[in-house]
Structure formats: C-alpha cells, structure tokens
Coordinates of C-alpha atoms in Angstrom, one line a residue:
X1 CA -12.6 50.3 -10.7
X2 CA -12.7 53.3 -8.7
X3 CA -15.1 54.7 -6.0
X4 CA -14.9 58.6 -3.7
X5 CA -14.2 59.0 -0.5
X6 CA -14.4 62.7 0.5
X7 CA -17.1 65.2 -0.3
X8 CA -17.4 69.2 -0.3
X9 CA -20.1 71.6 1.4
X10 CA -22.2 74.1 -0.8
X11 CA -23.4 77.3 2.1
X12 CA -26.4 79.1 0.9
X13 CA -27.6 82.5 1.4
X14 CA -30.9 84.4 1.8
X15 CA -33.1 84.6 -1.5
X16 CA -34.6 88.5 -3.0
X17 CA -37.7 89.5 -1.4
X18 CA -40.2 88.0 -3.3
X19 CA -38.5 84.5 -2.8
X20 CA -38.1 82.8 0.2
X21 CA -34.7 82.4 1.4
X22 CA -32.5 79.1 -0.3
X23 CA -30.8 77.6 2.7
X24 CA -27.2 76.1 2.4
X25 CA -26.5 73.1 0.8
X26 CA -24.8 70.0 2.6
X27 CA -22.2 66.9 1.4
X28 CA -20.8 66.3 -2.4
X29 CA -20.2 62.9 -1.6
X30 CA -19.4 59.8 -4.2
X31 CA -22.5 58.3 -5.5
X32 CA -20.3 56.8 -8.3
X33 CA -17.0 57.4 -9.6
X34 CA -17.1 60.4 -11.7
X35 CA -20.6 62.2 -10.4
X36 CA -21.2 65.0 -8.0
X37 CA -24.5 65.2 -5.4
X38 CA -25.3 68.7 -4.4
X39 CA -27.7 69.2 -1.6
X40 CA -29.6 72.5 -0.7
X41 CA -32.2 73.6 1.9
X42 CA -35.4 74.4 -0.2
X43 CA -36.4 77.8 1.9
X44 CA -39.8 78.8 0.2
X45 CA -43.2 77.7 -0.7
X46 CA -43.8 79.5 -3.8
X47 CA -40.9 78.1 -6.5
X48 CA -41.8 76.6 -9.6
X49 CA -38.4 75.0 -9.6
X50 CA -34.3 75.7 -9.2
X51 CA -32.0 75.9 -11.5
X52 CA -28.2 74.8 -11.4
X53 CA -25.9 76.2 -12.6
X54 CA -22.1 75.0 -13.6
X55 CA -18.8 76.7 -14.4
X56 CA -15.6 74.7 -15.9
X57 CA -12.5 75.2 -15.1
X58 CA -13.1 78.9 -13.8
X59 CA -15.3 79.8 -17.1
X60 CA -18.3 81.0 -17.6
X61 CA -21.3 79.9 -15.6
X62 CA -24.1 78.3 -18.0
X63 CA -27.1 76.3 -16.9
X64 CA -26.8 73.0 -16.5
X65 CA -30.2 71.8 -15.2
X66 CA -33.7 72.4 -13.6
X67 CA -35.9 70.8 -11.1
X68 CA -38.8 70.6 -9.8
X69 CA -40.3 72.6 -7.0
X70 CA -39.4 71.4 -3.6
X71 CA -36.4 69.4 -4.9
X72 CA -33.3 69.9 -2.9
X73 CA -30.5 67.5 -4.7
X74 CA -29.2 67.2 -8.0
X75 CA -26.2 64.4 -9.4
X76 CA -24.6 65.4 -12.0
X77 CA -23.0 63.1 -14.0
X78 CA -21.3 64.2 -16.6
X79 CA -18.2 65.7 -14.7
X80 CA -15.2 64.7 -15.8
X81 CA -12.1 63.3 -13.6
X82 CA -9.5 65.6 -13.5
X83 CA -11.4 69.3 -13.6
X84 CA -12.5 71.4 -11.2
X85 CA -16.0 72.4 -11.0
X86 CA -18.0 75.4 -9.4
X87 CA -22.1 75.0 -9.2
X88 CA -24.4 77.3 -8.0
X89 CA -28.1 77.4 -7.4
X90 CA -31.5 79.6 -7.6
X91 CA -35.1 79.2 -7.0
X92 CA -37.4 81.0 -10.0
X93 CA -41.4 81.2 -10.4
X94 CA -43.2 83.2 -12.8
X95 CA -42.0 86.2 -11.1
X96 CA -38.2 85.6 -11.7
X97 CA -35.5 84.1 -10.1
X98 CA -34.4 84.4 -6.3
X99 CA -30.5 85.2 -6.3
X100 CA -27.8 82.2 -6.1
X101 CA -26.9 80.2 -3.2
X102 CA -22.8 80.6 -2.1
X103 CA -20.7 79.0 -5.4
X104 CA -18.6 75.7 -4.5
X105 CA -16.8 73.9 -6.1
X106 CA -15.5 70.6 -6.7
X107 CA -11.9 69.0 -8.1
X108 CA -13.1 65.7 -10.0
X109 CA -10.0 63.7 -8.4
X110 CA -7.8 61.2 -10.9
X111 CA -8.4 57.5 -9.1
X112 CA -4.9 55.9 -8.8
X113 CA -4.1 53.3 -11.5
X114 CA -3.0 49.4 -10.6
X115 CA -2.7 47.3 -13.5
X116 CA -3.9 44.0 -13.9
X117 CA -2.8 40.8 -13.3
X118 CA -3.5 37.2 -14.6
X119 CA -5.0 34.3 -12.8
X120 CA -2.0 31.9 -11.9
X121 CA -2.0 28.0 -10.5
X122 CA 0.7 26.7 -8.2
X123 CA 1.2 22.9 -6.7
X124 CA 0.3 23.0 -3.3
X125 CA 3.1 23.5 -1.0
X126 CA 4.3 26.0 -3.9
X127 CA 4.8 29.9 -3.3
X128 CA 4.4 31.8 -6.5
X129 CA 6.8 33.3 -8.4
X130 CA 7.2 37.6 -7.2
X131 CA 4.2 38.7 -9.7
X132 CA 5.4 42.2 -10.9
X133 CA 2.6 45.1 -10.8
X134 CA 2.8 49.0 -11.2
X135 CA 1.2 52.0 -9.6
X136 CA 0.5 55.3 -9.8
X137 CA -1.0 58.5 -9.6
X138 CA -2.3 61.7 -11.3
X139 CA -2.1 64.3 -8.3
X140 CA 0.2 62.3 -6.1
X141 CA 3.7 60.4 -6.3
X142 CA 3.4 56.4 -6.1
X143 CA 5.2 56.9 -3.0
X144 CA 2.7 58.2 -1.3
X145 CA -0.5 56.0 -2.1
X146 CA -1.6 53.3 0.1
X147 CA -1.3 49.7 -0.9
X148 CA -3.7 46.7 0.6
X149 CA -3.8 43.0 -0.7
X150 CA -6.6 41.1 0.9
X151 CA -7.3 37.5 0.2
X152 CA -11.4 36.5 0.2
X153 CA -10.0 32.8 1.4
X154 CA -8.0 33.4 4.4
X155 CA -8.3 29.0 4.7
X156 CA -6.2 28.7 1.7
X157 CA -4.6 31.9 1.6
X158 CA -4.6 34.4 5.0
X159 CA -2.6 37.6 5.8
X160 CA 0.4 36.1 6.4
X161 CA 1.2 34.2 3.4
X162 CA 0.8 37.9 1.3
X163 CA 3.7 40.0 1.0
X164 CA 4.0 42.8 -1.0
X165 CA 7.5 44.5 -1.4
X166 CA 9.4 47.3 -4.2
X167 CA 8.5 50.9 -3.9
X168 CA 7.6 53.8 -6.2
X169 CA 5.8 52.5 -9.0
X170 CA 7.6 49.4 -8.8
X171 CA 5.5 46.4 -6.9
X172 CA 6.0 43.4 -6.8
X173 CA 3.5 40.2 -4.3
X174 CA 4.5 36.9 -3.5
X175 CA 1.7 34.6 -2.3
X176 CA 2.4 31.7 0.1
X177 CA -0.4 29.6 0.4
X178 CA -1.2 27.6 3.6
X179 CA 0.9 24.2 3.6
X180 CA -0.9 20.8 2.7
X181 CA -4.2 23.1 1.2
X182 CA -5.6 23.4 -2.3
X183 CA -8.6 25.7 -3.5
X184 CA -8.9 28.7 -5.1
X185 CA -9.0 32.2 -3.4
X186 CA -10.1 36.1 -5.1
X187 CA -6.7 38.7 -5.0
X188 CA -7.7 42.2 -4.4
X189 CA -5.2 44.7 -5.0
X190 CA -6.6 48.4 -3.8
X191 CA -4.6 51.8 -4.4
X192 CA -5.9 54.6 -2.5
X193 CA -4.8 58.0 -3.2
X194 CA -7.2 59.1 -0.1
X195 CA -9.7 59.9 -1.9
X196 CA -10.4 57.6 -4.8
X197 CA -9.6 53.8 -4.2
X198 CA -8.6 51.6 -7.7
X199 CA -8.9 48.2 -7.5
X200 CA -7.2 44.9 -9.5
X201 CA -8.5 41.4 -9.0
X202 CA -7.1 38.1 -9.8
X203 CA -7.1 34.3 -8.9
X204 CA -4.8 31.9 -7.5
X205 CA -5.3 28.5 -8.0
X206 CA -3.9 25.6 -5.9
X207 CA -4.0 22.4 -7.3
X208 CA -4.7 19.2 -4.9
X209 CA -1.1 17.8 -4.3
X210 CA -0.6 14.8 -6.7
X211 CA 1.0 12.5 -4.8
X212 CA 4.3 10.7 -6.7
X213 CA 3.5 6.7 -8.0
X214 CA 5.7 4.3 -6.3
X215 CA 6.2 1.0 -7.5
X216 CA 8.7 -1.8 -6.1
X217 CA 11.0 -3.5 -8.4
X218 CA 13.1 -6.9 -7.3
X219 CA 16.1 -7.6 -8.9
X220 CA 17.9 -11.5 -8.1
X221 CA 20.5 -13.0 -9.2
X222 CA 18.7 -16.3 -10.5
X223 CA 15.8 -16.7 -11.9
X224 CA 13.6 -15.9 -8.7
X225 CA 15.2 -15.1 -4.9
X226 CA 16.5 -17.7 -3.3
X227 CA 17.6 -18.0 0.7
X228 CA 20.6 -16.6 2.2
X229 CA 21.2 -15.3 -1.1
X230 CA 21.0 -11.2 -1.4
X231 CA 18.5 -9.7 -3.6
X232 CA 17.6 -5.9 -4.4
X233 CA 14.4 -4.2 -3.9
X234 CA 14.6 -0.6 -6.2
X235 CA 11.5 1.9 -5.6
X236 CA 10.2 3.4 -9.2
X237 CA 9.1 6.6 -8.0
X238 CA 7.0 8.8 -10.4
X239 CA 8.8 12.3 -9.4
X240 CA 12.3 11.3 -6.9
X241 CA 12.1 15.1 -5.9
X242 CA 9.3 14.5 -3.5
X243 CA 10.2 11.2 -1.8
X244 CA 13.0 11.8 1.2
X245 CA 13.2 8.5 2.4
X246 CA 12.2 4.8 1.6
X247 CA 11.9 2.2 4.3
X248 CA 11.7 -1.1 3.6
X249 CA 10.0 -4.0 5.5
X250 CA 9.5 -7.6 5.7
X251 CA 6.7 -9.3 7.0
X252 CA 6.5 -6.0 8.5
X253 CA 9.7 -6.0 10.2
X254 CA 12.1 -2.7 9.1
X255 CA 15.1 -3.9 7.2
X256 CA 16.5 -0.8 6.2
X257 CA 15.3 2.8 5.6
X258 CA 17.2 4.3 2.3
X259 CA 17.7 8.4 2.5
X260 CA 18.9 8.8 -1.4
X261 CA 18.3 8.0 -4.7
X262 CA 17.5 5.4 -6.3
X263 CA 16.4 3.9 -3.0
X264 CA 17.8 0.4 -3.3
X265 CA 18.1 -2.3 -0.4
X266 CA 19.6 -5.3 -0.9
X267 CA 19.3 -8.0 1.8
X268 CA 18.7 -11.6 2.1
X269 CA 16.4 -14.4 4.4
X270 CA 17.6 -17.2 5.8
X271 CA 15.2 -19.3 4.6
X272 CA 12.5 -20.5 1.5
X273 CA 9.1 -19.6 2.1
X274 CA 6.8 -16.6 0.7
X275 CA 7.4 -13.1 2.2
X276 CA 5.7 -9.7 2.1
X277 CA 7.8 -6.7 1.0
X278 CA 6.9 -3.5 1.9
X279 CA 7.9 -0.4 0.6
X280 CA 6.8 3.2 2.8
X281 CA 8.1 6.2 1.0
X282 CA 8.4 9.6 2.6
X283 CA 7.1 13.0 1.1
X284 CA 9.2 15.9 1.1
X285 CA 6.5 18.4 3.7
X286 CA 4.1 16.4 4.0
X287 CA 2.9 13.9 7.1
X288 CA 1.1 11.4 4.4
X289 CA 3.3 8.2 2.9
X290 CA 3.1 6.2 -0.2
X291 CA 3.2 2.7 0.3
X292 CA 4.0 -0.6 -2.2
X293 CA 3.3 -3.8 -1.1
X294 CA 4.7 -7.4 -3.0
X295 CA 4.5 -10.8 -2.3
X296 CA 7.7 -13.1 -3.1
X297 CA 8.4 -16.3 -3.1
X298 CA 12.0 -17.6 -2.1
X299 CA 13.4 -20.3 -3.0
X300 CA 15.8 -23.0 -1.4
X301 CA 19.6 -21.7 -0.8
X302 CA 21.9 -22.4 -4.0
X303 CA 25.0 -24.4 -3.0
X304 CA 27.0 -23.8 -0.4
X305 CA 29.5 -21.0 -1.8
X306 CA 32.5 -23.3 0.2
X307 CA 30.9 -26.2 -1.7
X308 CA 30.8 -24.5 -5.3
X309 CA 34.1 -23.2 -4.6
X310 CA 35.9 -26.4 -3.6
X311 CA 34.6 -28.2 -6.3
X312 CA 36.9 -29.6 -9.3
X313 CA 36.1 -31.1 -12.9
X314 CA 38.1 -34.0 -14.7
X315 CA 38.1 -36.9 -16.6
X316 CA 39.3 -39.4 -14.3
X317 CA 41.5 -41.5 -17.5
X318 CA 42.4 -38.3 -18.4
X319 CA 41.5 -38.8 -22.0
X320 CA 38.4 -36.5 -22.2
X321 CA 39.5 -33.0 -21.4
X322 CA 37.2 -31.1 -24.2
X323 CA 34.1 -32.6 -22.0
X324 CA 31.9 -29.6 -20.8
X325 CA 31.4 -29.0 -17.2
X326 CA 30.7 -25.8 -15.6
X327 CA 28.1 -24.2 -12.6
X328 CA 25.6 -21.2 -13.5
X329 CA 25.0 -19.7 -10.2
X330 CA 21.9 -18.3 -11.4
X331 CA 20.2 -21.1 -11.8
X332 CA 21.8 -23.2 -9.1
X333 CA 23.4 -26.1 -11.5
X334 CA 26.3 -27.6 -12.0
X335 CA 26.5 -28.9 -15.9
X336 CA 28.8 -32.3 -17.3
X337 CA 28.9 -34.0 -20.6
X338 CA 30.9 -36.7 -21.3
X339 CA 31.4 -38.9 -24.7
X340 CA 32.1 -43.0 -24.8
X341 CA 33.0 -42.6 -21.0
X342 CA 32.6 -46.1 -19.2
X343 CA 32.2 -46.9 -15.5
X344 CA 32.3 -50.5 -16.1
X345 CA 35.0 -53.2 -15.7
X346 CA 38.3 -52.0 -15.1
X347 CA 37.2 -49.2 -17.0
X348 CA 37.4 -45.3 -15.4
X349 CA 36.6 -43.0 -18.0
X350 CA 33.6 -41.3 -16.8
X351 CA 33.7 -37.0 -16.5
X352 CA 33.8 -36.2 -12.6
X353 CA 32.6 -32.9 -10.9
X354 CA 34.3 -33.5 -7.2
X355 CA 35.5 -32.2 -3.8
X356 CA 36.7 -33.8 -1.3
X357 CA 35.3 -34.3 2.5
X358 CA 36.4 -36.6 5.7
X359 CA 34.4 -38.7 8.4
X360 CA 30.9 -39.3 8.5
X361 CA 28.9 -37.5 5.4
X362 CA 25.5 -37.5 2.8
X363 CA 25.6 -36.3 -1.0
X364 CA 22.2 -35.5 -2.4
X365 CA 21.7 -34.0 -5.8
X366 CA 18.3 -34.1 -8.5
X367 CA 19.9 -35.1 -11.4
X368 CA 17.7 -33.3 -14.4
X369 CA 17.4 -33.4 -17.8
X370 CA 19.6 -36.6 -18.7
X371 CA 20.3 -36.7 -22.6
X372 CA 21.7 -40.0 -23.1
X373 CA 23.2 -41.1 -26.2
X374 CA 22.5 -44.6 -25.6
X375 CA 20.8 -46.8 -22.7
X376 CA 24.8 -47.1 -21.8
X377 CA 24.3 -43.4 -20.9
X378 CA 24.7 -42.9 -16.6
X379 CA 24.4 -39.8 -14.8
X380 CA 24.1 -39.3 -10.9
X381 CA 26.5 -39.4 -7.5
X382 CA 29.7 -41.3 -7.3
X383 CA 32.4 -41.5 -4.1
X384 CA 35.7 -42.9 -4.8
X385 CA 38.9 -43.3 -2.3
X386 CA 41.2 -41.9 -4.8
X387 CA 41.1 -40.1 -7.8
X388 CA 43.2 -42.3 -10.4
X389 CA 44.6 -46.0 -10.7
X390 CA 41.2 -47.8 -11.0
X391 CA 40.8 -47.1 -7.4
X392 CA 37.5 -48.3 -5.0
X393 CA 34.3 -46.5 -6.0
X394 CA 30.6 -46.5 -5.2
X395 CA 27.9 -44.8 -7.7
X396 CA 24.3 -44.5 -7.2
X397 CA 23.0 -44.0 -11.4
X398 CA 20.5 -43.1 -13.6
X399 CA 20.9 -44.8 -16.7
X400 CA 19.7 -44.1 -20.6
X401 CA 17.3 -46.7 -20.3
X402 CA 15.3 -44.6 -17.5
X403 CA 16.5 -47.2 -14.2
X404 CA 18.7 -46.6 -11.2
X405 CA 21.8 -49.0 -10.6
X406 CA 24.4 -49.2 -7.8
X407 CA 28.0 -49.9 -9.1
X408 CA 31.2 -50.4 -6.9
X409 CA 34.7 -51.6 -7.2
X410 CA 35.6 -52.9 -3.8
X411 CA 39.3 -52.6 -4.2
X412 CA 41.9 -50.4 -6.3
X413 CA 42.7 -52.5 -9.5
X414 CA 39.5 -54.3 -9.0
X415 CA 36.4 -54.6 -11.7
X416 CA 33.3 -52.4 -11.2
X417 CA 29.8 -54.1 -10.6
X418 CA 26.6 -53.1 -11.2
X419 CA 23.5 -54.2 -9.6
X420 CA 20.1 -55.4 -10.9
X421 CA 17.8 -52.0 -12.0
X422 CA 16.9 -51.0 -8.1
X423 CA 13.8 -48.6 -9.6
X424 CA 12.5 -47.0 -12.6
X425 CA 13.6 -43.2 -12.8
X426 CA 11.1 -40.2 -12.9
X427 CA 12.0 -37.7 -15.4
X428 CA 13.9 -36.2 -12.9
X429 CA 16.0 -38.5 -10.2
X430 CA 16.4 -37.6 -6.4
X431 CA 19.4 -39.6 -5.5
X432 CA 21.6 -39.6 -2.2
X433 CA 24.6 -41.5 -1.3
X434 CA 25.3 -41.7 3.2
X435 CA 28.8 -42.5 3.8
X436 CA 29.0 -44.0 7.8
X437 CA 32.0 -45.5 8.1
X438 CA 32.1 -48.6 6.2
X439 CA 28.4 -48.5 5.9
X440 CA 27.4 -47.0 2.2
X441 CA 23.5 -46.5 1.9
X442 CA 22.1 -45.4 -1.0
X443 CA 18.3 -43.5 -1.2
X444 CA 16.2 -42.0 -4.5
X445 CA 12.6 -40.3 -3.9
X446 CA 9.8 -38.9 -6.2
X447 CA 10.5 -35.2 -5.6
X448 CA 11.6 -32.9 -2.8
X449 CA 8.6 -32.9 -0.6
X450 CA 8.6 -37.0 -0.7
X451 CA 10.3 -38.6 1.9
X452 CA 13.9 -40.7 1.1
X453 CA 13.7 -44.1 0.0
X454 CA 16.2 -46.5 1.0
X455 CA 17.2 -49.2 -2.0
X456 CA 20.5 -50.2 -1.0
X457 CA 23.5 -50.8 0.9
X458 CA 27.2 -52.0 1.1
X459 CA 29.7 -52.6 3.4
X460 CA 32.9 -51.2 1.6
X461 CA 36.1 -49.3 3.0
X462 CA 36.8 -46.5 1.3
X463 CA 38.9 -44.9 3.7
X464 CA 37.8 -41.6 6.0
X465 CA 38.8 -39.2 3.6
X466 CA 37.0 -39.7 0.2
X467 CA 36.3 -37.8 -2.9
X468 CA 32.7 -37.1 -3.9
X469 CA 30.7 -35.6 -6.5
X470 CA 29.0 -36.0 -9.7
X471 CA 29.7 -38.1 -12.8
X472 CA 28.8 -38.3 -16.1
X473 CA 29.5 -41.5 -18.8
X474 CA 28.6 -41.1 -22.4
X475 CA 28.9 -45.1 -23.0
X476 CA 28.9 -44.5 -26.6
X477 CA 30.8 -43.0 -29.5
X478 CA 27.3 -41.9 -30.9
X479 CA 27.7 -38.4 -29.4
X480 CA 28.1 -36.6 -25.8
X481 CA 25.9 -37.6 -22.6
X482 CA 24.8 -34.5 -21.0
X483 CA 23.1 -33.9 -17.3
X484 CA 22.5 -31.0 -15.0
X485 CA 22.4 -31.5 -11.5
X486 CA 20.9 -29.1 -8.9
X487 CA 19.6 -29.0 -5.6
X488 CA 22.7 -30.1 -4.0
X489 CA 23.4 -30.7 -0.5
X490 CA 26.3 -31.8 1.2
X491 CA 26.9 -33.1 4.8
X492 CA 30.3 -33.6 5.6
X493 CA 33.5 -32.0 6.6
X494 CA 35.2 -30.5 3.2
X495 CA 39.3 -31.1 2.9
X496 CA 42.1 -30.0 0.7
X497 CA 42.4 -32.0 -2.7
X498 CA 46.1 -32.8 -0.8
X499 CA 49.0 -34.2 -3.0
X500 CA 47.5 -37.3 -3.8
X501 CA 44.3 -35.9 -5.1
X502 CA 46.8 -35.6 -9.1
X503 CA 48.1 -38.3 -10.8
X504 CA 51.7 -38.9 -10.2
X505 CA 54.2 -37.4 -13.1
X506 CA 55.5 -40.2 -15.5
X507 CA 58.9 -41.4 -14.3
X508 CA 61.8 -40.6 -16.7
X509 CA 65.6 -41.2 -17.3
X510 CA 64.9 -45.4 -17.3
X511 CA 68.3 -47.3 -18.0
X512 CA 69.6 -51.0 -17.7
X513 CA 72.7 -50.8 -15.5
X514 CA 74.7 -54.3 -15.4
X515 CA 74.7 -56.2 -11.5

C-alpha cells in the first residue's frame, strides 16, 4: 500500500481576447496512489468548457479530457508510477479556444517496497525470533529511506519492546512483548522514500502462559510412611524448565526448599498421625506459584534400628539350623519357622529370635498370622537366663489350638510347665512379658488401641541380665510352624551377647591315666 506526500503547482497566464483570462492553477497533491489533481482559476464567464491536455515523457501533447464550463479541477488517473508528466490547460466556446495555461509537470514517484511478513505466536514471556524483511527503492538507495514499526497495542506490545536493526536492504525486527501479558497486537512496517510511504502489516500473537502441572509423588520404604523413618516427596512437574525452586511444607511448616531437578526431599516425623504435605513450586519470571497439596498417613516407628540390629536367630538344641528366620524392614516383621520344635519337659528345641538386655525391662510383640502344624504348634515371647543347657525360662504363647499359655522352668536342668489356657487368642495376639526383678508379669490385649490385660505372674530369678525375644515350636514332624511378629517394642537396657551367650566347644583329648 502506498499513499503521496508532495504535490506540484501549475501558474496560469492571461487567455486571447475573446476569452477571459485562465488564472494559475494550484496543488497536485495525492488523492490516491497513482493519480494526479490539477487545479486552475476559471477567469471567464463565457466557456463552454476546458480542455486538458497531457504530454508523456516529453512527447507530444494530445488531449486527454474536457469539462464542463466553470470547472476548475481535474484527477487523472491513469498516470503511471514511474513517468513524468506535463498537462496543460485551455478554455474553448463556439468561438475557439483561449491559449494554454503555463505547462507543469509531474514525476509519478516509485513507492518504496517492504515485503511481507507472516503472522507469528510466541509463549508469553517469549521474544520472537529476528524476523528477516527487505527494502528498497526505485529513485533512492535503501539507505536512505525511513523506517517506522508501530505497534496498535502498546499494552501488549509498546515502543520499547520493537527493535529494528541491519541496514541497506537488509532488515531484520525483534519484538519483545510486555512480561506476564498475552493478546494479540497489528505490526505496521512503513518505508517512506519522502514522498510515497509503503506499508506491511502482520500480527503477533501471545498465547496466555500455560502454567506447568505439578503433582507430588511419595516414595517409603514400607508399605506406607512410618515415624522417624525418612520418606521422599518427588515433584512431577509437567515442563522442569519453568519451575526454579520447590519448597516443601508440613502442616504448613517449611521443611526444605529444593533449587534443582528432580526436586526431591526426603525427611522424616517423629511420630504416627496424619500430616499435610505441601508442595509450592516457583516459575522461572513470574510472581504466581503452583501448588500440590497431599494428605498422609504415618504409621508407628518400625523397630528400633539398635534393636533389629542386636538381634540373633538360633535353634536353642542346635539341631534345627535350616529353620527360616529373617526381618523385612519394609514391612516391620521379623519372620521364624520352626519344625517338631518342643518347649516342653526337659525339652529346648524351639527356633529363637533374641538379644540380650539388663535390669528392669518389657517385651511386647503382635504375633500374626500363626500357621501351626498341629494344636502342639506355639508362637509368641520367651525370656531365658541362658541360652543353652536346659536353662530357666519364662514364655508367654499362642498355641495351634487358638489359647494363650504361660510356661517356665524355674531352674537350669529343671522341666518346663505350662499353665491352664489363660485366654482364647484373637486372630492376631498382643502379648507382653515385664521383667521387675524377680517379678515376671505377663499381659495380652485385643488390639493396639485396647488397653493391657494382666493374666499372670511369677516370682522366678532369672538373673539381671537375661536373653529375650521371640520363639517358634513346630511340635510336630507334620511340617514347619511359621509366625510373623511385628509391632515390637522393647524397654530395657540392650547388652553384648558376652562369652557365655555360645555353647561351650566339646572337650577333647579324654584319657584314663592310672592313680
């Protein structure tokens, strides 16, 4: 598109005698690209009309058109960009024509040329890309034309965020939008020669940011978290290229703010209950956050590591060593099986999970998921003064036939006893053992938010330092007992196994020497 700027004067002279005089004419000026507006002073009262006259290019004047009487303008649009023109003018009636105004003339000027460029879209917060455009011009060197970008949405895209740089016929803009603002906005590229001005137009579209997704993933070592015991929170962020920072809370309290990627935490709390995980992620430029909110449920703390660590597996006849005994920390449980294993009579052939402790001290476990292979079957707690040689003991049992016993040997050498069914089991048995001195209580209860029920007790040395754990006695050769045990707490100062805690090496070199 392409519009004039500049004009040229026709002067006029005096008209023959029997015409009045035709004044000067006035401004060629732009009507529309490509036409030319002459203007005359009509100086008589007796024409029947002018006619104009037009000359190309230094040729031959030839009549171009006539008007009316009294008219003093004429547009004549078929000139040509490009060639010069020369017009003159004369009044005639039926007497003949009046002689010609002054001859002017008129250079059709070449408009500059921009070329076009394509709508584009950009993110917001985006600059485009330097769009590559050309000039230039028929009369003049690209150098010297004027070049103006104007934006008609100076609230998405103002004066400051256009820059237009290369030279000769070489351009190149760059558009910077405002930050944190979508819309759309009209480009307007105008190349003036100073005369003609050419124009390009093209829109830029910013597209609302989309901010990234962000979802909170938990990652425990069991099953489900469980206090004092660490667990990961990972943000799953739809684009990682916009987030800068995570910050993670708890019950709105800042644990820890995470600058890189992947954005993990891992923490633990002190204790069960249900919490609220937050998750605030920062965008890269921008004031606004993306937030993730969870609710979890924590458990009660696994075993003490100390107690875990401490603890020790046999067969206390040592006859049984392929029995299976083993801890999954995941899911808090220490595993035993045992096969034809007794803890009856003088008989000590049970499988033992054990540490050993001092003083004053309180073993609770839940013993789950008993398979007995015959009502002979026991599972549960057992404290003994000494690992081998038949020595004192006090149990606190499930048995196969679904009831809790008591059994003790009172002495080392001594035959075990077992007391009349205390209870009937649940499915599951909450047993405890309290060691107080010589004072040996033993408690069961329904489940862990029931309160302990007392069923029995003893008065029975077994010396301040003790070992203590949990037992398992097949009863039968018609296949393995099996029991898990978890939720195990210990009170109780935990010891060194100490020499004694192994059975003595068999003597050797025996001979009969004469007295």
């Amino acid at each position: 598109m392409k519009c004039k700027t500049r004009g040229t004067t026709i002067f006029g002279r005096t008209l023959s005698s029997f015409l009045c005089s035709l004044a000067f004419a006035t401004a060629i000026s732009c009507v529309e690209a490509d036409e030319v507006a002459l203007n005359w002073s009509d100086n008589s009262d007796n024409e029947d009309g002018f006619e104009i006259e037009r000359s190309i290019e230094g040729g031959d004047f030839e009549s171009l058109a006539q008007v009316a009487a009294d008219a003093e303008d004429y547009i004549d649009t078929s000139v040509t960009e490009g060639v010069n023109y020369t017009y003159r003018v004369r009044a005639f009636n039926s007497f003949g024509f009046s002689g010609y105004t002054n001859a002017a003339s008129e250079y059709i000027n070449v408009a500059p040329t921009v070329s076009t460029l394509e709508s584009l879209q950009i993110k917001e917060n985006e600059t485009s890309e330097a769009l590559a455009f050309s000039i230039s011009d028929f009369e003049l060197a690209a150098e010297e034309l004027t070049v103006e970008v104007t934006s008609n949405n100076s609230d998405l895209l103002d004066a400051s965020g256009i820059l237009v740089s290369g030279s000769g016929s070489d351009r190149f803009l760059s558009l910077n939008p405002k930050l944190n603002t979508s819309g759309e906005a009209k480009i307007t590229i105008s190349v003036s020669d100073g005369e003609d001005v050419s124009i390009s137009e093209f829109a830029i579209v910013v597209n609302s940011f989309v901010f990234p997704t962000l979802e909170m993933a938990i990652e425990t070592i069991s099953a489900g978290a469980r206090a004092g015991e660490p667990f990961t929170l990972r943000s799953i962020v739809s684009d990682l290229e916009l987030v800068s920072a995570v910050s993670y809370f708890v019950n709105g309290e800042l644990v820890e703010e995470v600058s890189s990627a992947p954005f993990a935490s891992s923490f633990d709390v002190p204790e069960s209950g249900v919490y609220t995980l937050s998750a605030i992620a920062d965008i890269v430029g921008r004031e606004e956050v993306v937030t993730v909110e969870e609710s979890i449920s924590v458990g009660s703390a696994p075993a003490d590591a100390v107690f875990v660590s401490e603890l020790r597996t046999l067969s206390s006849s040592g006859s049984s060593n392929d029995d299976a005994a083993g801890y999954d920390l995941v899911s808090d449980a220490f595993y035993l099986e045992n096969e034809s294993g007794q803890i009856s009579g003088s008989s000590d052939t049970h499988r033992y999970y054990y540490l050993r402790a001092e003083g004053d001290l309180s073993i609770a476990a839940k013993v789950s998921d008993l398979q007995a292979s015959s009502n002979e079957s026991v599972a549960g707690l057992m404290l003994r003064s000494a690992l081998y040689g038949k020595s004192a003991h006090v149990s606190l049992l499930q048995n196969g036939a679904g009831k809790l016993e008591v059994r003790t040997r009172e002495s080392k050498g001594g035959t075990t006893n077992v007391s009349a069914p205390l209870m009937e089991s649940t499915e599951d048995s909450w047993l405890r053992i309290d060691k107080t001195g010589t004072r040996i209580t033993y408690f069961s209860r329904v489940d862990s938010d029931s309160s302990w029920i007392l069923l029995h007790e003893d008065e029975l040395d077994l010396g301040s330092a003790v070992f203590l754990g949990f037992t398992v006695a097949g009863g039968s050769a018609n296949g393995p007992a099996e029991a898990i045990f978890t939720n195990v707490s210990l009170q109780g100062e935990i010891m060194p196994m100490g020499n004694d805690a192994t059975e003595p090496e068999i003597p050797t070199g025996l001979i009969i020497t004469s007295i």
